C-alpha cells in the first residue's frame, strides 16, 4: 500500500505540553503536506514542506522532513484545547496526494 | 469566505439508486479531487481532474464515475449505490503546479456523509 503510516494513532496530552506526530511512507517523498481535521469536517491545510527542505515553521508548528528515512514529523508546541483534532500527512507527487491514516490528538484543558 | 462547497452535508440513499455528489470551487483551481474517508483507512483517492473534461482514476474508482464540464464544478456519480459505499466523501481543489498558490495545499469542502441503506 502507498498509504502513509502515522504514529501514534492517538495522542492525549495536557494543555501547554508539546505534541509530536510522525509520518512515514514506503515510497519516496516528494512534497509533504500536513492537514488538520476537526470532527466531521473537511481537512484544513497546515503546512507544505518540499523535498529539498529539511525543516519548516509556521507559528506553533514545526515540521521536519527526512527524505532518506521517508518520514516527517509535526511538532505542535504549547498545545491548546483548540488543537484537539485529527492530523494527516500527505505525500504529493504529480497530481496526486497519498494521505496517511491520521493521528487523533486530544488536548486536555 | 466559502471556497469549496459540497452540495449536501448528509445524504441517505437506497441501494441501487444513482447518486450525484456535487462540488463547486471559486478559486479558479485547475485540479479537483474526490476522496472517501473511512475509519482506519484514511483518505483514499477515487478520481481526480486536472482540467475541464479531463479525468483520471485514483486508487478506488470502481463503482464511481465523475464529470467535469466546467472548471469550477466536479461531480462524483455513484452509478448504482451499494451499502459498501457508505462513507464520508471529501472534495478538494488545488492550484496548478505553476502557480505559487500551490504552496497553500488542497482546499477541502466540508464533506458529504453518505449512508446507503
Tab-separated table of C-alpha atoms in Angstrom:
chain	number	residue	atom	x	y	z
A	1	UNK	CA	0.000	0.000	0.000
A	2	UNK	CA	1.179	3.509	-0.739
A	3	UNK	CA	-0.703	4.887	2.242
A	4	UNK	CA	1.344	6.768	4.769
A	5	UNK	CA	1.733	5.343	8.238
A	6	UNK	CA	1.149	7.746	11.070
A	7	UNK	CA	2.351	7.295	14.581
A	8	UNK	CA	0.883	7.420	17.111
A	9	UNK	CA	-2.672	6.642	16.082
A	10	UNK	CA	-3.910	8.602	19.072
A	11	UNK	CA	-2.303	11.034	21.498
A	12	UNK	CA	-3.668	12.590	24.671
A	13	UNK	CA	-1.760	15.440	26.370
A	14	UNK	CA	-2.308	18.302	28.794
A	15	UNK	CA	-2.727	21.844	27.604
A	16	UNK	CA	0.658	23.548	27.390
A	17	UNK	CA	2.557	20.378	26.512
A	18	UNK	CA	4.110	19.700	23.130
A	19	UNK	CA	2.622	17.173	20.727
A	20	UNK	CA	4.702	15.241	18.230
A	21	UNK	CA	3.325	13.050	15.500
A	22	UNK	CA	5.190	11.151	12.853
A	23	UNK	CA	4.504	10.024	9.350
A	24	UNK	CA	6.370	7.587	7.113
A	25	UNK	CA	5.993	6.205	3.618
A	26	UNK	CA	7.286	3.173	1.762
A	27	UNK	CA	7.684	5.215	-1.401
A	28	UNK	CA	9.914	8.238	-1.836
A	29	UNK	CA	8.647	11.545	-0.523
A	30	UNK	CA	8.193	14.355	-2.987
A	31	UNK	CA	6.368	17.158	-1.242
A	32	UNK	CA	4.922	16.509	2.173
A	33	UNK	CA	1.838	18.251	3.460
A	34	UNK	CA	0.175	18.289	6.856
A	35	UNK	CA	-3.537	18.819	7.384
A	36	UNK	CA	-5.858	19.140	10.346
A	37	UNK	CA	-9.407	17.851	10.541
A	38	UNK	CA	-11.916	18.798	13.174
A	39	UNK	CA	-14.541	16.187	13.890
A	40	UNK	CA	-16.814	15.544	10.926
A	41	UNK	CA	-15.420	18.370	8.826
A	42	UNK	CA	-13.098	18.770	5.859
A	43	UNK	CA	-9.329	18.957	6.149
A	44	UNK	CA	-7.525	22.256	6.587
A	45	UNK	CA	-4.051	22.728	5.153
A	46	UNK	CA	-1.376	23.491	7.755
A	47	UNK	CA	1.984	23.406	6.041
A	48	UNK	CA	3.779	22.115	2.956
A	49	UNK	CA	7.430	21.106	3.028
A	50	UNK	CA	9.221	20.408	-0.231
A	51	UNK	CA	11.603	17.520	-0.772
A	52	UNK	CA	14.626	19.828	-0.802
A	53	UNK	CA	13.717	21.326	2.596
A	54	UNK	CA	14.550	19.816	5.968
A	55	UNK	CA	12.588	21.965	8.382
A	56	UNK	CA	9.783	24.474	8.266
A	57	UNK	CA	7.990	26.594	10.852
A	58	UNK	CA	4.592	28.180	10.961
A	59	UNK	CA	3.530	29.753	14.248
A	60	UNK	CA	3.472	26.954	16.836
A	61	UNK	CA	4.022	24.299	14.184
A	62	UNK	CA	7.375	22.803	13.309
A	63	UNK	CA	7.695	20.257	10.529
A	64	UNK	CA	10.780	18.239	9.709
A	65	UNK	CA	11.423	16.059	6.691
A	66	UNK	CA	13.940	13.254	6.299
A	67	UNK	CA	13.799	12.028	2.721
A	68	UNK	CA	16.373	9.297	3.347
A	69	UNK	CA	14.085	7.784	6.004
A	70	UNK	CA	10.963	8.688	4.001
A	71	UNK	CA	9.498	10.289	7.083
A	72	UNK	CA	8.242	13.560	8.504
A	73	UNK	CA	7.323	14.875	11.923
A	74	UNK	CA	4.878	17.535	13.026
A	75	UNK	CA	5.500	19.248	16.343
A	76	UNK	CA	2.851	21.435	17.935
A	77	UNK	CA	4.320	23.486	20.757
A	78	UNK	CA	2.421	24.818	23.773
A	79	UNK	CA	-0.726	22.942	22.794
A	80	UNK	CA	-4.202	24.314	23.428
A	81	UNK	CA	-7.557	22.615	23.840
A	82	UNK	CA	-8.484	24.040	20.434
A	83	UNK	CA	-5.716	21.907	18.864
A	84	UNK	CA	-7.840	18.828	19.530
A	85	UNK	CA	-8.334	17.316	16.071
A	86	UNK	CA	-7.037	14.645	13.724
A	87	UNK	CA	-3.838	15.370	11.856
A	88	UNK	CA	-2.981	13.892	8.476
A	89	UNK	CA	0.159	13.867	6.404
A	90	UNK	CA	0.018	13.727	2.623
A	91	UNK	CA	2.796	12.803	0.184
A	92	UNK	CA	2.321	14.681	-3.059
A	93	UNK	CA	3.763	13.543	-6.346
A	94	UNK	CA	2.496	14.886	-9.639
A	95	UNK	CA	-1.222	15.443	-9.360
A	96	UNK	CA	-1.840	13.007	-6.548
A	97	UNK	CA	-1.509	13.115	-2.798
A	98	UNK	CA	-1.405	9.921	-0.769
A	99	UNK	CA	-2.600	10.512	2.780
A	100	UNK	CA	-1.771	8.755	5.996
A	101	UNK	CA	-4.426	7.285	8.273
A	102	UNK	CA	-4.112	10.174	10.708
A	103	UNK	CA	-3.226	10.848	14.322
A	104	UNK	CA	-6.028	11.790	16.707
A	105	UNK	CA	-4.829	14.429	19.152
A	106	UNK	CA	-6.737	15.231	22.314
A	107	UNK	CA	-5.583	18.182	24.380
A	108	UNK	CA	-6.993	18.298	27.887
A	109	UNK	CA	-7.694	21.708	29.389
B	1	UNK	CA	-15.423	33.083	2.513
B	2	UNK	CA	-16.578	29.667	1.298
B	3	UNK	CA	-14.143	28.303	-1.274
B	4	UNK	CA	-15.098	24.656	-1.864
B	5	UNK	CA	-18.759	23.849	-1.495
B	6	UNK	CA	-20.232	20.379	-1.372
B	7	UNK	CA	-23.930	20.310	-2.081
B	8	UNK	CA	-25.015	18.168	0.855
B	9	UNK	CA	-23.657	17.551	4.360
B	10	UNK	CA	-25.730	14.432	4.926
B	11	UNK	CA	-27.361	12.152	2.389
B	12	UNK	CA	-29.311	8.911	2.739
B	13	UNK	CA	-29.886	6.848	-0.393
B	14	UNK	CA	-31.262	3.420	-1.167
B	15	UNK	CA	-29.277	0.556	-2.625
B	16	UNK	CA	-29.311	0.693	-6.415
B	17	UNK	CA	-30.022	4.402	-6.663
B	18	UNK	CA	-27.904	6.647	-8.842
B	19	UNK	CA	-26.312	9.268	-6.611
B	20	UNK	CA	-24.800	12.600	-7.573
B	21	UNK	CA	-22.400	14.431	-5.270
B	22	UNK	CA	-21.672	17.956	-6.379
B	23	UNK	CA	-18.629	20.083	-5.646
B	24	UNK	CA	-18.012	23.696	-6.630
B	25	UNK	CA	-14.883	25.796	-6.050
B	26	UNK	CA	-14.495	29.526	-6.521
B	27	UNK	CA	-10.691	29.768	-6.570
B	28	UNK	CA	-10.162	29.085	-10.272
B	29	UNK	CA	-8.138	25.970	-9.422
B	30	UNK	CA	-7.219	23.598	-12.232
B	31	UNK	CA	-7.092	20.443	-10.134
B	32	UNK	CA	-10.020	18.857	-8.353
B	33	UNK	CA	-10.267	15.618	-6.392
B	34	UNK	CA	-12.737	13.254	-4.822
B	35	UNK	CA	-11.693	11.242	-1.772
B	36	UNK	CA	-13.580	8.959	0.507
B	37	UNK	CA	-12.687	8.713	4.170
B	38	UNK	CA	-13.289	5.650	6.286
B	39	UNK	CA	-12.168	4.967	9.863
B	40	UNK	CA	-8.744	3.371	9.981
B	41	UNK	CA	-8.254	3.711	6.232
B	42	UNK	CA	-7.636	7.441	5.991
B	43	UNK	CA	-8.404	9.225	2.756
B	44	UNK	CA	-8.450	7.258	-0.444
B	45	UNK	CA	-8.479	8.890	-3.847
B	46	UNK	CA	-11.424	7.990	-6.078
B	47	UNK	CA	-10.933	10.258	-9.091
B	48	UNK	CA	-9.226	13.487	-9.932
B	49	UNK	CA	-9.309	16.020	-12.728
B	50	UNK	CA	-6.554	18.368	-13.843
B	51	UNK	CA	-8.579	20.239	-16.439
B	52	UNK	CA	-12.073	20.646	-17.797
B	53	UNK	CA	-13.374	17.388	-19.298
B	54	UNK	CA	-10.226	15.590	-18.128
B	55	UNK	CA	-10.431	12.853	-15.515
B	56	UNK	CA	-8.093	10.276	-14.090
B	57	UNK	CA	-8.789	7.255	-11.940
B	58	UNK	CA	-7.474	7.273	-8.447
B	59	UNK	CA	-6.904	4.255	-6.227
B	60	UNK	CA	-10.512	3.118	-5.800
B	61	UNK	CA	-12.557	4.159	-8.871
B	62	UNK	CA	-14.738	1.050	-9.069
B	63	UNK	CA	-18.426	1.863	-8.789
B	64	UNK	CA	-17.858	5.580	-9.351
B	65	UNK	CA	-17.652	7.980	-12.263
B	66	UNK	CA	-17.052	11.719	-12.472
B	67	UNK	CA	-17.920	14.677	-14.601
B	68	UNK	CA	-16.158	17.993	-15.074
B	69	UNK	CA	-17.932	20.085	-17.663
B	70	UNK	CA	-16.887	23.405	-16.145
B	71	UNK	CA	-13.693	24.368	-14.371
B	72	UNK	CA	-15.408	25.180	-11.104
B	73	UNK	CA	-17.564	22.051	-10.808
B	74	UNK	CA	-16.560	18.435	-10.258
B	75	UNK	CA	-19.290	15.862	-9.789
B	76	UNK	CA	-18.993	12.378	-8.351
B	77	UNK	CA	-21.527	9.815	-9.522
B	78	UNK	CA	-22.359	6.537	-7.861
B	79	UNK	CA	-23.865	4.586	-10.720
B	80	UNK	CA	-25.728	2.109	-8.515
B	81	UNK	CA	-25.236	2.814	-4.845
B	82	UNK	CA	-24.288	-0.066	-2.599
B	83	UNK	CA	-24.003	-0.315	1.178
B	84	UNK	CA	-20.199	-0.535	0.988
B	85	UNK	CA	-20.207	2.973	-0.438
B	86	UNK	CA	-21.482	4.347	2.854
B	87	UNK	CA	-18.740	6.787	3.755
B	88	UNK	CA	-17.631	10.387	4.145
B	89	UNK	CA	-16.882	11.918	0.740
B	90	UNK	CA	-14.484	14.825	0.531
B	91	UNK	CA	-13.958	17.086	-2.455
B	92	UNK	CA	-10.800	19.165	-2.774
B	93	UNK	CA	-9.243	21.586	-5.209
B	94	UNK	CA	-5.614	22.607	-5.757
B	95	UNK	CA	-3.892	25.288	-7.754
B	96	UNK	CA	-1.800	24.371	-10.754
B	97	UNK	CA	1.855	23.439	-10.069
B	98	UNK	CA	2.975	26.512	-11.981
B	99	UNK	CA	1.131	28.742	-9.522
B	100	UNK	CA	2.612	29.960	-6.269
B	101	UNK	CA	-0.805	29.280	-4.774
B	102	UNK	CA	0.036	25.599	-4.904
B	103	UNK	CA	2.075	26.179	-1.736
B	104	UNK	CA	-1.201	26.555	0.121
B	105	UNK	CA	-2.122	22.955	-0.480
B	106	UNK	CA	-5.518	21.470	-1.048
B	107	UNK	CA	-8.679	23.282	-0.123
B	108	UNK	CA	-11.262	20.799	1.070
B	109	UNK	CA	-15.014	21.038	1.230
B	110	UNK	CA	-16.834	20.225	4.464
B	111	UNK	CA	-17.640	16.726	3.281
B	112	UNK	CA	-20.780	14.735	2.490
B	113	UNK	CA	-21.638	11.892	4.806
B	114	UNK	CA	-23.440	9.382	2.612
B	115	UNK	CA	-25.413	6.489	4.027
B	116	UNK	CA	-26.671	3.812	1.662
B	117	UNK	CA	-29.453	1.667	3.107
